[in-house]
CSV table of C-alpha atoms (C1' of nucleotides) in Angstrom, one decimal:
chain,number,residue,atom,x,y,z
A,1,MET,CA,-80.2,-48.7,190.2
A,2,THR,CA,-83.6,-47.1,192.1
A,3,LEU,CA,-86.9,-48.8,191.6
A,4,SER,CA,-87.8,-46.1,189.0
A,5,ASP,CA,-84.7,-46.6,186.7
A,6,VAL,CA,-85.5,-50.5,186.5
A,7,LEU,CA,-89.0,-49.2,184.8
A,8,ARG,CA,-88.0,-46.8,183.1
A,9,ARG,CA,-86.1,-49.0,180.9
A,10,MET,CA,-88.9,-51.4,180.3
A,11,PRO,CA,-90.2,-51.0,177.4
A,12,LEU,CA,-94.0,-51.2,179.2
A,13,PHE,CA,-93.2,-48.7,181.2
A,14,ALA,CA,-91.3,-46.0,179.3
A,15,SER,CA,-94.1,-43.8,178.0
A,16,LEU,CA,-94.6,-42.5,182.3
A,17,SER,CA,-94.1,-39.5,183.8
A,18,ASP,CA,-90.7,-39.6,185.8
A,19,ALA,CA,-93.4,-38.4,188.3
A,20,GLN,CA,-95.5,-41.4,187.6
A,21,ARG,CA,-93.2,-43.7,187.4
A,22,GLU,CA,-92.1,-42.6,190.7
A,23,ALA,CA,-95.5,-42.8,192.0
A,24,LEU,CA,-95.9,-46.7,190.4
A,25,ALA,CA,-92.7,-47.5,192.2
A,26,GLU,CA,-93.8,-46.7,196.1
A,27,HIS,CA,-96.0,-49.3,194.9
A,28,CYS,CA,-94.0,-51.9,194.3
A,29,LEU,CA,-92.8,-54.8,195.8
A,30,THR,CA,-89.9,-56.9,195.6
A,31,ALA,CA,-88.1,-59.6,197.0
A,32,PRO,CA,-86.3,-62.5,195.8
A,33,CYS,CA,-87.1,-65.2,195.0
A,34,ALA,CA,-85.2,-68.9,195.2
A,35,ARG,CA,-85.6,-71.8,193.3
A,36,GLY,CA,-88.7,-73.9,193.6
A,37,LYS,CA,-90.8,-71.0,195.4
A,38,ILE,CA,-94.6,-71.1,193.6
A,39,PHE,CA,-95.9,-67.6,192.8
A,40,PHE,CA,-99.2,-68.6,192.5
A,41,MET,CA,-101.3,-71.2,191.5
A,42,GLU,CA,-104.1,-71.7,188.9
A,43,GLY,CA,-107.1,-71.1,190.6
A,44,ASP,CA,-105.4,-68.8,193.3
A,45,GLU,CA,-107.5,-65.4,193.5
A,46,ALA,CA,-105.2,-62.3,191.9
A,47,ALA,CA,-104.1,-58.7,194.2
A,48,GLY,CA,-102.0,-58.1,191.2
A,49,LEU,CA,-99.8,-58.5,188.4
A,50,TYR,CA,-95.8,-59.7,188.7
A,51,ILE,CA,-92.4,-59.0,186.8
A,52,LEU,CA,-89.6,-60.3,186.8
A,53,LEU,CA,-86.4,-58.5,187.2
A,54,GLU,CA,-83.3,-61.4,187.2
A,55,GLY,CA,-83.8,-65.4,187.1
A,56,LYS,CA,-86.5,-67.4,185.4
A,57,VAL,CA,-90.5,-69.1,185.9
A,58,LYS,CA,-92.1,-71.0,184.3
A,59,VAL,CA,-95.6,-70.9,183.8
A,60,PHE,CA,-97.6,-74.1,183.6
A,61,ARG,CA,-101.0,-75.0,184.0
A,62,ALA,CA,-100.5,-79.0,186.3
A,63,ALA,CA,-102.2,-82.3,185.5
A,64,PRO,CA,-103.7,-84.2,188.0
A,65,ASP,CA,-100.6,-86.7,187.7
A,66,GLY,CA,-99.0,-85.0,188.2
A,67,ARG,CA,-98.3,-83.8,184.7
A,68,GLU,CA,-97.6,-80.6,183.6
A,69,ALA,CA,-97.9,-78.2,180.3
A,70,ILE,CA,-95.6,-75.9,179.7
A,71,LEU,CA,-97.0,-72.5,178.4
A,72,HIS,CA,-94.4,-70.5,179.2
A,73,VAL,CA,-90.7,-69.5,180.3
A,74,PHE,CA,-90.0,-66.0,181.4
A,75,GLY,CA,-87.2,-63.9,181.0
A,76,PRO,CA,-85.5,-60.6,182.9
A,77,GLY,CA,-88.1,-57.8,182.2
A,78,GLU,CA,-90.5,-60.1,181.3
A,79,PRO,CA,-94.6,-59.4,182.9
A,80,PHE,CA,-96.5,-62.7,183.9
A,81,GLY,CA,-99.2,-63.2,185.5
A,82,GLU,CA,-102.0,-59.7,183.6
A,83,VAL,CA,-104.4,-61.9,182.7
A,84,ALA,CA,-106.3,-62.4,185.9
A,85,VAL,CA,-105.9,-58.9,186.0
A,86,PHE,CA,-107.7,-57.5,183.3
A,87,GLN,CA,-110.5,-60.6,183.7
A,88,GLY,CA,-111.9,-62.7,186.0
A,89,GLY,CA,-109.8,-62.0,188.6
A,90,LYS,CA,-108.2,-66.0,188.9
A,91,PHE,CA,-104.5,-67.3,187.8
A,92,PRO,CA,-105.5,-68.9,185.0
A,93,ALA,CA,-102.5,-70.8,185.0
A,94,SER,CA,-99.3,-72.0,188.0
A,95,ALA,CA,-96.0,-69.5,188.1
A,96,GLU,CA,-92.5,-71.3,189.4
A,97,CYS,CA,-89.3,-70.3,189.4
A,98,VAL,CA,-87.1,-72.5,188.3
A,99,GLU,CA,-84.4,-70.2,188.1
A,100,ALA,CA,-83.1,-67.9,191.3
A,101,GLY,CA,-83.2,-64.1,190.6
A,102,ARG,CA,-86.0,-61.4,192.4
A,103,SER,CA,-88.9,-60.2,191.2
A,104,LEU,CA,-91.5,-57.4,191.6
A,105,PHE,CA,-94.9,-57.6,192.4
A,106,LEU,CA,-97.7,-55.0,191.2
A,107,PRO,CA,-100.6,-54.7,193.4
A,108,ARG,CA,-103.9,-54.9,190.7
A,109,THR,CA,-105.9,-51.7,191.4
A,110,HIS,CA,-102.4,-49.2,191.9
A,111,LEU,CA,-102.0,-50.7,188.0
A,112,LEU,CA,-105.8,-50.2,187.4
A,113,GLU,CA,-105.5,-46.8,188.3
A,114,ARG,CA,-102.2,-45.7,186.2
A,115,ILE,CA,-103.8,-47.3,182.7
A,116,ALA,CA,-106.9,-45.5,183.4
A,117,GLY,CA,-105.3,-42.5,183.7
A,118,ASP,CA,-102.8,-43.0,180.9
A,119,PRO,CA,-104.1,-43.8,177.0
A,120,ALA,CA,-99.9,-44.5,175.8
A,121,LEU,CA,-99.7,-47.4,178.4
A,122,ALA,CA,-103.5,-49.0,178.1
A,123,LEU,CA,-102.8,-49.4,175.0
A,124,ARG,CA,-99.2,-50.8,175.7
A,125,MET,CA,-100.6,-53.4,177.9
A,126,LEU,CA,-102.7,-54.3,174.7
A,127,GLY,CA,-99.4,-54.6,173.0
A,128,ALA,CA,-97.7,-57.4,175.2
A,129,LEU,CA,-100.9,-59.1,175.4
A,130,SER,CA,-100.8,-58.9,171.3
A,131,LEU,CA,-97.7,-60.6,171.4
A,132,ARG,CA,-98.6,-63.2,174.1
A,133,LEU,CA,-101.7,-64.5,171.5
A,134,ARG,CA,-99.6,-64.4,169.3
A,135,ALA,CA,-96.9,-66.6,170.6
A,136,PHE,CA,-99.9,-68.6,171.6
A,137,ALA,CA,-100.8,-68.5,167.6
A,138,ALA,CA,-97.5,-70.6,167.1
A,139,LYS,CA,-97.2,-72.9,170.2
A,140,VAL,CA,-101.2,-74.0,168.9
A,141,GLU,CA,-99.9,-74.4,165.5
A,142,THR,CA,-96.9,-76.5,166.5
A,143,LEU,CA,-98.1,-78.5,168.5
A,144,THR,CA,-101.5,-79.1,165.2
A,145,LEU,CA,-99.6,-79.8,162.9
A,146,MET,CA,-95.9,-80.7,163.6
A,147,GLU,CA,-94.3,-83.7,165.3
A,148,THR,CA,-91.9,-82.9,167.4
A,149,PRO,CA,-88.4,-83.2,165.3
A,150,GLN,CA,-91.0,-80.4,163.4
A,151,ARG,CA,-91.3,-78.4,166.8
A,152,LEU,CA,-87.6,-79.2,167.8
A,153,ALA,CA,-86.1,-77.4,164.7
A,154,ALA,CA,-88.8,-74.3,164.5
A,155,TYR,CA,-87.3,-73.8,168.6
A,156,LEU,CA,-83.8,-73.9,167.3
A,157,LEU,CA,-84.1,-71.7,163.8
A,158,LEU,CA,-85.9,-69.0,166.2
A,159,THR,CA,-83.9,-69.0,169.0
A,160,ASN,CA,-81.2,-69.0,167.1
A,161,ASP,CA,-82.6,-65.6,165.5
A,162,GLU,CA,-83.6,-64.0,168.0
A,163,ARG,CA,-79.8,-64.5,169.6
A,164,MET,CA,-77.9,-63.2,166.3
A,165,GLU,CA,-81.1,-60.1,166.1
A,166,GLN,CA,-79.3,-59.0,170.4
A,167,THR,CA,-75.9,-60.0,169.4
A,168,GLY,CA,-76.4,-57.4,166.2
A,169,GLY,CA,-73.7,-61.1,166.1
A,170,LYS,CA,-72.7,-62.6,162.1
A,171,THR,CA,-70.7,-65.0,164.9
A,172,ASP,CA,-72.0,-68.0,164.0
A,173,ALA,CA,-70.3,-69.9,167.5
A,174,GLY,CA,-73.8,-71.0,167.7
A,175,PHE,CA,-75.8,-70.1,170.2
A,176,GLN,CA,-76.3,-71.2,174.3
A,177,LEU,CA,-80.1,-72.7,175.3
A,178,ASP,CA,-80.5,-70.1,178.1
A,179,ILE,CA,-83.0,-73.8,179.9
A,180,SER,CA,-82.5,-77.4,180.9
A,181,LYS,CA,-82.8,-79.2,178.3
A,182,ALA,CA,-86.3,-80.6,180.7
A,183,LEU,CA,-87.4,-77.5,180.5
A,184,LEU,CA,-87.7,-77.3,176.4
A,185,ALA,CA,-88.7,-81.0,176.1
A,186,GLY,CA,-91.9,-79.2,178.5
A,187,LEU,CA,-91.8,-76.0,176.1
A,188,LEU,CA,-92.3,-78.2,173.3
A,189,GLY,CA,-95.1,-80.9,174.8
A,190,THR,CA,-92.7,-83.0,174.2
A,191,ALA,CA,-90.9,-85.8,176.9
A,192,ARG,CA,-87.5,-85.3,178.1
A,193,GLU,CA,-86.4,-89.2,176.8
A,194,THR,CA,-87.9,-87.7,172.8
A,195,LEU,CA,-86.7,-85.0,172.8
A,196,SER,CA,-83.2,-86.5,173.8
A,197,ARG,CA,-83.8,-88.4,170.7
A,198,CYS,CA,-84.2,-85.6,168.6
A,199,LEU,CA,-81.7,-83.9,169.0
A,200,THR,CA,-78.7,-86.8,168.8
A,201,ARG,CA,-80.8,-87.8,165.1
A,202,LEU,CA,-80.3,-83.7,164.7
A,203,VAL,CA,-76.6,-84.0,165.3
A,204,GLU,CA,-76.0,-87.6,163.2
A,205,GLN,CA,-77.6,-86.1,160.0
A,206,GLY,CA,-75.2,-83.3,160.4
A,207,ALA,CA,-78.2,-80.4,160.7
A,208,ILE,CA,-76.7,-79.3,163.7
A,209,SER,CA,-73.9,-79.8,166.7
A,210,LEU,CA,-74.6,-79.9,169.7
A,211,ASP,CA,-72.2,-79.2,172.6
A,212,GLY,CA,-73.3,-79.1,176.7
A,213,ARG,CA,-75.7,-76.6,175.8
A,214,THR,CA,-74.5,-75.0,172.7
A,215,VAL,CA,-76.3,-75.7,169.8
A,216,ARG,CA,-74.5,-74.5,166.4
A,217,ILE,CA,-77.1,-74.3,163.3
A,218,LEU,CA,-74.5,-76.1,160.1
A,219,ASP,CA,-77.4,-77.3,157.7
A,220,ARG,CA,-79.9,-74.7,157.9
A,221,LYS,CA,-82.2,-75.9,154.7
A,222,PHE,CA,-82.6,-79.0,156.2
A,223,LEU,CA,-84.0,-77.6,159.4
A,224,GLU,CA,-86.4,-75.5,158.2
A,225,GLY,CA,-87.2,-78.8,154.9
A,226,LEU,CA,-88.4,-81.2,157.7
B,1,MET,CA,-131.6,-52.4,164.2
B,2,THR,CA,-129.4,-49.7,163.4
B,3,LEU,CA,-125.5,-49.9,163.9
B,4,SER,CA,-125.6,-47.8,167.3
B,5,ASP,CA,-127.5,-49.6,168.8
B,6,VAL,CA,-125.9,-52.9,167.2
B,7,LEU,CA,-123.0,-51.4,169.5
B,8,ARG,CA,-124.6,-50.6,172.1
B,9,ARG,CA,-125.1,-54.5,172.6
B,10,MET,CA,-121.4,-55.6,173.1
B,11,PRO,CA,-120.0,-55.8,175.8
B,12,LEU,CA,-116.5,-54.6,174.2
B,13,PHE,CA,-118.8,-51.2,174.0
B,14,ALA,CA,-120.9,-50.5,176.5
B,15,SER,CA,-119.1,-48.1,178.0
B,16,LEU,CA,-119.3,-45.6,175.5
B,17,SER,CA,-121.4,-42.6,175.1
B,18,ASP,CA,-124.6,-42.6,172.9
B,19,ALA,CA,-122.2,-39.8,170.7
B,20,GLN,CA,-118.8,-42.1,170.9
B,21,ARG,CA,-120.8,-44.8,169.5
B,22,GLU,CA,-122.7,-42.6,166.8
B,23,ALA,CA,-119.3,-41.3,166.1
B,24,LEU,CA,-117.9,-44.8,166.1
B,25,ALA,CA,-120.4,-45.9,163.2
B,26,GLU,CA,-120.2,-43.6,161.5
B,27,HIS,CA,-116.9,-44.8,161.1
B,28,CYS,CA,-118.0,-48.7,160.5
B,29,LEU,CA,-118.5,-50.6,157.5
B,30,THR,CA,-120.7,-53.8,157.4
B,31,ALA,CA,-120.9,-56.6,154.6
B,32,PRO,CA,-122.3,-59.6,154.4
B,33,CYS,CA,-119.9,-62.8,153.9
B,34,ALA,CA,-120.5,-65.8,151.6
B,35,ARG,CA,-119.1,-68.6,153.2
B,36,GLY,CA,-116.0,-69.5,152.4
B,37,LYS,CA,-115.4,-65.9,152.2
B,38,ILE,CA,-111.2,-65.5,153.1
B,39,PHE,CA,-111.3,-61.9,155.8
B,40,PHE,CA,-107.2,-62.2,155.3
B,41,MET,CA,-104.2,-64.4,155.2
B,42,GLU,CA,-101.6,-64.9,157.9
B,43,GLY,CA,-98.9,-62.2,157.3
B,44,ASP,CA,-101.1,-59.7,155.4
B,45,GLU,CA,-101.3,-56.1,156.6
B,46,ALA,CA,-104.0,-55.1,159.2
B,47,ALA,CA,-106.0,-51.9,158.3
B,48,GLY,CA,-108.2,-52.8,161.6
B,49,LEU,CA,-110.3,-54.9,163.3
B,50,TYR,CA,-113.4,-57.1,162.2
B,51,ILE,CA,-116.5,-57.7,164.3
B,52,LEU,CA,-119.0,-60.5,163.4
B,53,LEU,CA,-122.9,-60.3,163.6
B,54,GLU,CA,-124.7,-63.2,162.1
B,55,GLY,CA,-122.5,-66.7,160.7
B,56,LYS,CA,-119.3,-68.0,161.6
B,57,VAL,CA,-116.0,-67.3,161.3
B,58,LYS,CA,-113.2,-69.5,161.6
B,59,VAL,CA,-109.3,-68.4,162.8
B,60,PHE,CA,-107.0,-70.3,161.2
B,61,ARG,CA,-103.5,-70.6,161.0
B,62,ALA,CA,-102.0,-73.2,157.8
B,63,ALA,CA,-99.3,-75.4,156.7
B,64,PRO,CA,-97.8,-75.3,153.5
B,65,ASP,CA,-99.2,-78.9,152.8
B,66,GLY,CA,-103.1,-78.0,153.0
B,67,ARG,CA,-103.4,-79.1,156.8
B,68,GLU,CA,-104.3,-76.4,159.5
B,69,ALA,CA,-104.4,-76.0,163.0
B,70,ILE,CA,-107.4,-74.8,164.3
B,71,LEU,CA,-107.0,-70.7,166.4
B,72,HIS,CA,-110.8,-70.0,167.3
B,73,VAL,CA,-113.8,-70.3,165.9
B,74,PHE,CA,-116.4,-67.3,166.5
B,75,GLY,CA,-119.7,-66.8,166.3
B,76,PRO,CA,-122.0,-63.0,166.1
B,77,GLY,CA,-121.1,-60.9,168.8
B,78,GLU,CA,-117.5,-61.4,168.8
B,79,PRO,CA,-114.4,-59.8,167.6
B,80,PHE,CA,-111.7,-60.9,165.6
B,81,GLY,CA,-108.1,-60.3,164.4
B,82,GLU,CA,-108.0,-57.3,167.2
B,83,VAL,CA,-104.0,-58.8,167.8
B,84,ALA,CA,-102.4,-57.3,164.3
B,85,VAL,CA,-104.5,-53.8,165.3
B,86,PHE,CA,-102.5,-53.3,168.9
B,87,GLN,CA,-98.6,-55.4,167.9
B,88,GLY,CA,-96.9,-55.7,164.3
B,89,GLY,CA,-99.8,-54.2,162.3
B,90,LYS,CA,-99.5,-58.2,160.9
B,91,PHE,CA,-101.6,-61.0,161.2
B,92,PRO,CA,-101.0,-63.5,162.6
B,93,ALA,CA,-103.5,-65.9,161.1
B,94,SER,CA,-105.4,-66.5,158.7
B,95,ALA,CA,-110.0,-66.1,158.5
B,96,GLU,CA,-112.6,-67.6,156.6
B,97,CYS,CA,-116.3,-67.9,156.5
B,98,VAL,CA,-117.9,-71.5,157.7
B,99,GLU,CA,-121.5,-69.7,158.0
B,100,ALA,CA,-122.9,-67.1,155.9
B,101,GLY,CA,-123.2,-64.1,157.6
B,102,ARG,CA,-122.4,-60.0,157.9
B,103,SER,CA,-119.5,-58.7,159.3
B,104,LEU,CA,-118.5,-54.9,160.5
B,105,PHE,CA,-114.7,-52.9,159.6
B,106,LEU,CA,-113.5,-51.1,162.4
B,107,PRO,CA,-110.6,-49.3,160.7
B,108,ARG,CA,-107.4,-49.1,163.2
B,109,THR,CA,-106.5,-45.4,163.3
B,110,HIS,CA,-109.9,-44.4,164.6
B,111,LEU,CA,-110.4,-47.9,167.0
B,112,LEU,CA,-107.1,-46.3,168.4
B,113,GLU,CA,-108.3,-43.1,169.0
B,114,ARG,CA,-111.0,-44.6,170.9
B,115,ILE,CA,-109.3,-46.2,173.0
B,116,ALA,CA,-107.0,-43.9,173.7
B,117,GLY,CA,-109.9,-41.5,174.5
B,118,ASP,CA,-111.2,-43.5,176.8
B,119,PRO,CA,-110.0,-45.2,179.5
B,120,ALA,CA,-112.8,-47.9,180.4
B,121,LEU,CA,-112.9,-48.8,176.1
B,122,ALA,CA,-108.9,-50.0,177.2
B,123,LEU,CA,-110.0,-52.0,179.8
B,124,ARG,CA,-112.5,-53.5,178.2
B,125,MET,CA,-109.9,-54.5,175.3
B,126,LEU,CA,-107.7,-55.6,177.8
B,127,GLY,CA,-110.4,-58.0,179.1
B,128,ALA,CA,-110.9,-59.6,175.8
B,129,LEU,CA,-107.5,-60.0,175.4
B,130,SER,CA,-107.1,-61.3,178.7
B,131,LEU,CA,-110.3,-64.1,177.8
B,132,ARG,CA,-108.3,-65.3,174.7
B,133,LEU,CA,-105.4,-65.1,176.6
B,134,ARG,CA,-108.1,-68.3,179.2
B,135,ALA,CA,-109.0,-69.9,176.3
B,136,PHE,CA,-105.3,-70.5,174.7
B,137,ALA,CA,-104.5,-72.0,178.1
B,138,ALA,CA,-106.9,-74.1,178.4
B,139,LYS,CA,-105.9,-74.8,174.3
B,140,VAL,CA,-102.4,-75.8,175.0
B,141,GLU,CA,-103.3,-77.2,177.8
B,142,THR,CA,-105.2,-79.9,176.4
B,143,LEU,CA,-103.4,-80.9,173.0
B,144,THR,CA,-100.2,-81.0,175.7
B,145,LEU,CA,-101.6,-83.0,178.0
B,146,MET,CA,-104.6,-85.2,176.8
B,147,GLU,CA,-105.5,-87.7,174.0
B,148,THR,CA,-108.3,-86.6,171.7
B,149,PRO,CA,-111.2,-88.8,173.9
B,150,GLN,CA,-110.4,-86.6,176.8
B,151,ARG,CA,-109.9,-83.7,174.7
B,152,LEU,CA,-113.4,-84.0,173.0
B,153,ALA,CA,-114.7,-84.6,176.4
B,154,ALA,CA,-114.0,-82.1,177.4
B,155,TYR,CA,-115.0,-80.0,174.5
B,156,LEU,CA,-118.5,-82.0,175.3
B,157,LEU,CA,-119.0,-80.6,178.8
B,158,LEU,CA,-117.9,-77.3,178.4
B,159,THR,CA,-120.3,-76.3,175.3
B,160,ASN,CA,-123.1,-78.6,177.0
B,161,ASP,CA,-122.3,-75.8,179.9
B,162,GLU,CA,-122.1,-72.8,178.1
B,163,ARG,CA,-125.7,-74.3,176.5
B,164,MET,CA,-127.7,-74.6,180.1
B,165,GLU,CA,-126.2,-71.5,180.9
B,166,GLN,CA,-127.4,-70.2,178.2
B,167,THR,CA,-131.0,-71.3,177.9
B,168,GLY,CA,-131.3,-71.5,181.5
B,169,GLY,CA,-132.3,-74.7,180.9
B,170,LYS,CA,-133.0,-77.4,183.7
B,171,THR,CA,-133.9,-78.8,180.0
B,172,ASP,CA,-132.2,-82.1,179.5
B,173,ALA,CA,-132.6,-82.6,176.2
B,174,GLY,CA,-129.1,-82.0,175.4
B,175,PHE,CA,-127.8,-79.5,173.1
B,176,GLN,CA,-127.0,-79.3,169.7
B,177,LEU,CA,-123.2,-79.2,168.0
B,178,ASP,CA,-123.2,-75.0,166.3
B,179,ILE,CA,-120.0,-76.9,164.0
B,180,SER,CA,-120.0,-79.2,161.8
B,181,LYS,CA,-117.8,-82.2,162.8
B,182,ALA,CA,-115.0,-81.8,160.4
B,183,LEU,CA,-114.6,-78.2,161.9
B,184,LEU,CA,-114.8,-79.8,165.6
B,185,ALA,CA,-111.9,-82.1,164.5
B,186,GLY,CA,-109.8,-79.1,164.1
B,187,LEU,CA,-110.6,-77.6,167.0
B,188,LEU,CA,-109.4,-80.0,168.5
B,189,GLY,CA,-106.3,-80.4,166.8
B,190,THR,CA,-107.1,-84.1,165.4
B,191,ALA,CA,-108.9,-86.0,161.9
B,192,ARG,CA,-112.2,-86.3,160.5
B,193,GLU,CA,-112.0,-90.4,161.3
B,194,THR,CA,-110.6,-90.4,164.5
B,195,LEU,CA,-113.2,-88.1,165.9
B,196,SER,CA,-116.0,-89.9,164.5
B,197,ARG,CA,-114.1,-93.2,166.5
B,198,CYS,CA,-114.1,-90.9,169.2
B,199,LEU,CA,-118.2,-90.1,169.0
B,200,THR,CA,-119.4,-93.5,168.8
B,201,ARG,CA,-117.1,-95.6,171.5
B,202,LEU,CA,-118.3,-92.5,173.8
B,203,VAL,CA,-122.4,-94.1,172.6
B,204,GLU,CA,-120.5,-97.8,173.3
B,205,GLN,CA,-120.3,-97.1,176.2
B,206,GLY,CA,-123.5,-94.9,177.2
B,207,ALA,CA,-121.1,-91.8,178.1
B,208,ILE,CA,-123.6,-89.9,175.7
B,209,SER,CA,-126.3,-90.0,172.8
B,210,LEU,CA,-125.1,-88.8,169.5
B,211,ASP,CA,-128.2,-88.3,167.6
B,212,GLY,CA,-127.1,-85.8,163.6
B,213,ARG,CA,-125.2,-82.7,165.7
B,214,THR,CA,-127.5,-83.4,168.6
B,215,VAL,CA,-125.5,-84.3,171.9
B,216,ARG,CA,-127.3,-85.8,175.2
B,217,ILE,CA,-125.1,-86.1,178.2
B,218,LEU,CA,-125.3,-89.4,180.1
B,219,ASP,CA,-122.7,-90.0,182.1
B,220,ARG,CA,-121.0,-86.8,183.4
B,221,LYS,CA,-118.5,-88.9,185.8
B,222,PHE,CA,-117.1,-91.1,183.6
B,223,LEU,CA,-116.5,-87.8,181.1
B,224,GLU,CA,-114.7,-86.3,183.8
B,225,GLY,CA,-112.6,-89.4,184.8
B,226,LEU,CA,-111.4,-90.4,181.7
C,1,DC,C1',-71.2,-88.6,200.8
C,2,DG,C1',-75.9,-89.0,200.0
C,3,DA,C1',-79.5,-87.0,197.7
C,4,DG,C1',-81.6,-84.1,194.0
C,5,DC,C1',-81.5,-83.0,188.8
C,6,DC,C1',-80.4,-84.1,185.0
C,7,DG,C1',-78.9,-86.3,180.3
C,8,DT,C1',-79.2,-90.5,178.0
C,9,DT,C1',-79.9,-95.0,176.3
C,10,DG,C1',-83.1,-99.3,175.7
C,11,DA,C1',-87.4,-101.9,174.5
C,12,DT,C1',-92.2,-101.7,174.4
C,13,DA,C1',-97.4,-101.4,173.5
C,14,DT,C1',-100.8,-97.6,171.8
C,15,DC,C1',-103.0,-94.1,170.0
C,16,DA,C1',-103.2,-91.5,166.5
C,17,DC,C1',-102.9,-90.4,161.3
C,18,DT,C1',-102.6,-91.5,156.5
C,19,DC,C1',-105.2,-93.6,152.8
C,20,DA,C1',-108.9,-95.9,150.7
C,21,DA,C1',-113.8,-96.7,150.6
C,22,DA,C1',-119.0,-96.7,150.4
C,23,DC,C1',-123.0,-94.5,152.5
C,24,DT,C1',-125.9,-90.2,153.5
C,25,DA,C1',-128.0,-85.9,152.9
C,26,DC,C1',-129.3,-82.9,149.8
C,27,DG,C1',-130.3,-79.5,146.6
C,28,DT,C1',-129.5,-79.0,141.1
C,29,DG,C1',-131.1,-80.1,135.7
C,30,DG,C1',-131.3,-82.9,132.5
D,1,DC,C1',-138.3,-88.9,138.5
D,2,DC,C1',-134.0,-90.1,138.2
D,3,DA,C1',-129.4,-89.6,137.3
D,4,DC,C1',-125.2,-87.0,139.2
D,5,DG,C1',-122.0,-83.7,141.9
D,6,DT,C1',-121.3,-82.5,146.5
D,7,DA,C1',-121.1,-81.9,151.4
D,8,DG,C1',-120.6,-84.4,154.9
D,9,DT,C1',-119.5,-88.8,157.9
D,10,DT,C1',-118.3,-93.0,158.9
D,11,DT,C1',-115.5,-98.0,158.6
D,12,DG,C1',-111.5,-100.5,157.7
D,13,DA,C1',-106.4,-101.7,157.2
D,14,DG,C1',-101.4,-101.3,157.7
D,15,DT,C1',-98.1,-97.8,160.0
D,16,DG,C1',-95.1,-95.0,162.3
D,17,DA,C1',-94.1,-92.1,165.7
D,18,DT,C1',-94.6,-91.2,170.8
D,19,DA,C1',-95.1,-92.0,176.2
D,20,DT,C1',-93.7,-95.0,178.8
D,21,DC,C1',-91.1,-97.9,181.9
D,22,DA,C1',-86.5,-98.7,183.4
D,23,DA,C1',-81.7,-98.5,184.0
D,24,DC,C1',-77.9,-96.0,184.2
D,25,DG,C1',-73.5,-92.1,184.7
D,26,DG,C1',-72.9,-87.7,185.4
D,27,DC,C1',-73.2,-83.0,187.9
D,28,DT,C1',-74.0,-79.9,191.9
D,29,DC,C1',-75.0,-78.4,196.0
D,30,DG,C1',-75.8,-79.4,201.5
DNA sequence: CGAGCCGTTGATATCACTCAAACTACGTGG
DNA sequence: CCACGTAGTTTGAGTGATATCAACGGCTCG
């Protein structure tokens, strides 16, 4: 599969003409990334944006003492590091690979040219950022209003529904957590230990069943009513 | 001052030609807003975006039990409700006036036309959303990593610096909190009572002085080192 | 085989939320 | 002029949830 094909599959660039996409592809750099690779650190000057082709990346802000707040975990097809391209020039957070894969780098100047020349692309980009803002709004809400068990329940329900949508599935065989529990704890803004305790409690209460990373929702009402 | 002049003063629309601005102004609706007025509720269908001319607006997400997580408090010149224009069509949060003023409404379709026709406007809009994302990143970090006293300290330092920048001031006469303490508590993700206690503690520790809404930073190092 | 990451469980202390009450300032209307 | 309501703020007391420290077993990978 050529790079141009890859770009066409991405919603963000679906509106580009073949010629535009070819031009864009020529300016892209792909690179493999190993677990632990740092894409950028908070405050770094941003030369462009990244798009993940395979693997997983966590975007986070770190405190001096080493603790970190995970803002997002991105999977294949998702862009990250856009904020610095459009405003401020410096990354507001750090990004690190947590599962090996491949990434694509898009130089800032070229991206800006493309956007300036293609209103549809600009609107898609606006849509992508808006989606991110929605996610943040939900995150702030859960962090402010809910305690860990509720946050966990909300995450499980959301993830379950996403998976069901993708697989189209009636399959009530449960779903796989696609990130480690340590990462999930960070995403929920809590400690690994607390997450572990909450999960076992949910199992005891009969709300879910848990086998490794496989989760099955048993009592949806219960989770919603937490 | 005409509506067109108002638009020119806004960074968002500075790039528009006079003719474009006139056209835009014709499609805008201005309206006074009283304290307590609801602009929109989470989930409402969005017909356009709002820009605040005077007064203050809080944007929040509400829980069934009445508690709410405040996402932003906007002042004059700031747009809100954009997310729904670019993605999803429904507002992800609610907006309520907390200080009487005037607002401006911009119909969605007209705004989209303008953006499609003006790459510079599109880029400014992207910049505005990116700025919002930065603010959210900082908010998630403080909610996750810091406790209330530290969040408060971070807020005070930030606000102080903003004010000093605006007034250009060497004036170390302190600054005014421009929102009520109840609102501030919501913004910090804590309860009114807790905020009150934290403030008096900071005064006791000699880090700040406090008189009504006037705050003076006495020991910057101390606040930074919390 | 050892190092590192992952996951779990236990014990402890602390923070912050909740409920409850009073106190200020401010305006209105009797 | 005072009684009253409302909004904003402060203080007190009690309780529950969570972070933190610590230790352990399983797992994979070099």
